[in-house]
Short mmCIF file of C-alpha atoms in Angstrom, two decimals:
data_model
loop_
_atom_site.label_atom_id
_atom_site.label_comp_id
_atom_site.label_asym_id
_atom_site.label_seq_id
_atom_site.Cartn_x
_atom_site.Cartn_y
_atom_site.Cartn_z
CA UNK A 92 -54.16 -13.14 15.61
CA UNK A 93 -50.84 -12.58 14.56
CA UNK A 94 -49.38 -15.51 13.29
CA UNK A 95 -46.44 -17.13 14.94
CA UNK A 96 -42.95 -15.86 14.33
CA UNK A 97 -41.58 -19.33 13.85
CA UNK A 98 -44.06 -20.40 10.97
CA UNK A 99 -44.15 -16.89 9.01
CA UNK A 100 -40.28 -17.27 8.39
CA UNK A 101 -40.57 -20.51 7.41
CA UNK A 102 -43.50 -19.86 4.87
CA UNK A 103 -41.38 -17.10 3.89
CA UNK A 104 -38.35 -19.16 3.16
CA UNK A 105 -40.57 -21.32 1.72
CA UNK A 106 -41.90 -18.32 -0.87
CA UNK A 107 -38.14 -17.40 -1.55
CA UNK A 108 -36.71 -20.75 -2.61
CA UNK A 109 -39.97 -21.19 -4.89
CA UNK A 110 -39.30 -18.77 -6.47
CA UNK A 111 -35.41 -19.63 -7.46
CA UNK A 112 -33.61 -17.59 -4.68
CA UNK A 113 -31.74 -18.64 -1.50
CA UNK A 114 -33.11 -17.49 2.28
CA UNK A 115 -31.54 -19.19 4.73
CA UNK A 116 -32.16 -17.94 8.83
CA UNK A 117 -29.88 -16.30 10.10
CA UNK A 118 -30.48 -16.28 14.00
CA UNK A 119 -33.40 -17.94 15.24
CA UNK A 120 -35.45 -15.51 17.64
CA UNK A 121 -38.94 -16.69 20.21
CA UNK A 122 -41.17 -18.88 18.33
CA UNK A 123 -44.05 -16.99 19.14
CA UNK A 124 -43.92 -13.22 18.74
CA UNK A 125 -39.86 -12.80 17.69
CA UNK A 126 -39.07 -10.17 15.86
CA UNK A 127 -38.10 -10.81 12.20
CA UNK A 128 -35.49 -8.63 10.84
CA UNK A 129 -34.58 -8.95 6.99
CA UNK A 130 -31.27 -8.79 5.06
CA UNK A 131 -31.25 -8.29 1.01
CA UNK A 132 -28.26 -9.60 0.13
CA UNK A 133 -27.61 -7.90 -3.39
CA UNK A 134 -25.00 -9.41 -6.26
CA UNK A 135 -22.66 -6.30 -5.84
CA UNK A 136 -22.46 -6.89 -2.05
CA UNK A 137 -24.90 -4.44 -0.70
CA UNK A 138 -27.65 -5.22 1.26
CA UNK A 139 -30.83 -3.32 2.29
CA UNK A 140 -32.46 -4.51 6.67
CA UNK A 141 -36.21 -4.70 6.92
CA UNK A 142 -37.13 -4.22 10.19
CA UNK A 143 -40.59 -4.38 12.43
CA UNK A 144 -42.88 -1.45 11.39
CA UNK A 145 -43.77 0.58 14.74
CA UNK A 146 -46.78 0.07 16.07
CA UNK A 147 -48.30 3.93 15.22
CA UNK A 148 -48.38 2.07 11.95
CA UNK A 149 -51.08 -0.55 11.70
CA UNK A 150 -54.80 0.78 12.10
CA UNK A 151 -57.71 -2.22 12.84
CA UNK A 152 -57.83 -4.04 9.96
CA UNK A 153 -53.74 -4.23 9.72
CA UNK A 154 -53.54 -5.61 13.21
CA UNK A 155 -52.92 -9.09 12.69
CA UNK A 156 -50.50 -8.66 9.94
CA UNK A 157 -46.90 -8.28 9.53
CA UNK A 158 -45.54 -4.76 7.94
CA UNK A 159 -41.68 -3.70 8.14
CA UNK A 160 -40.06 -0.91 7.27
CA UNK A 161 -36.74 -0.13 5.26
CA UNK A 162 -34.45 0.49 8.07
CA UNK A 163 -30.90 1.03 5.83
CA UNK A 164 -31.07 0.33 2.01
CA UNK A 165 -28.44 -0.89 -0.06
CA UNK A 166 -26.19 -0.31 2.50
CA UNK A 167 -22.40 -1.83 3.26
CA UNK A 168 -22.72 -5.32 5.15
CA UNK A 169 -20.82 -3.28 8.17
CA UNK A 170 -23.38 -0.59 8.31
CA UNK A 171 -26.28 -3.04 8.70
CA UNK A 172 -24.10 -5.94 10.60
CA UNK A 173 -23.83 -2.95 13.59
CA UNK A 174 -27.39 -2.63 13.67
CA UNK A 175 -28.55 -5.57 13.84
CA UNK A 176 -25.87 -5.91 16.44
CA UNK A 177 -27.89 -2.85 18.39
CA UNK A 178 -31.23 -4.68 17.56
CA UNK A 179 -30.03 -7.56 19.10
CA UNK A 180 -29.09 -6.20 22.08
CA UNK A 181 -32.34 -3.75 22.74
CA UNK A 182 -33.80 -7.67 21.90
CA UNK A 183 -31.90 -10.77 22.30
CA UNK A 184 -35.25 -12.75 20.74
CA UNK A 185 -35.42 -11.58 17.64
CA UNK A 186 -34.92 -13.43 13.86
CA UNK A 187 -32.65 -12.07 11.29
CA UNK A 188 -33.65 -13.99 8.02
CA UNK A 189 -30.78 -13.27 5.41
CA UNK A 190 -32.38 -13.58 1.47
CA UNK A 191 -30.49 -13.27 -1.78
CA UNK A 192 -33.29 -11.59 -4.28
CA UNK A 193 -33.09 -8.90 -6.67
CA UNK A 194 -37.08 -7.98 -5.18
CA UNK A 195 -38.86 -9.47 -2.28
CA UNK A 196 -41.36 -6.63 -2.70
CA UNK A 197 -44.14 -9.18 -3.40
CA UNK A 198 -42.64 -11.40 -0.33
CA UNK A 199 -43.47 -9.14 2.51
CA UNK A 200 -45.19 -6.03 2.57
CA UNK A 201 -43.76 -2.87 3.68
CA UNK A 202 -45.55 -0.40 5.70
CA UNK A 203 -46.68 2.96 4.52
#
């Protein structure tokens, strides 16, 4: 069984703050099963966008986990904003979490 989206986001935000970095929920989505998108902002103004990994990347052992994939890497903020707007039109119940941290690979599991 997968952890509720609101609990996952809350735990992620706490872990980021405990590491001395900044996190904020930009948009709240469906509490139980909303898709979670993560915007990682860098000091140079660029962003990386993490999105839910496709279901085809899950196996039986990881079916209860949340896995992410990099959708845009070190892109301009306008590109990230445009992609999130397209996703929001498709799924209005999604979550958007903004992180200001140099390294988050130990915070979110990546597919692949």
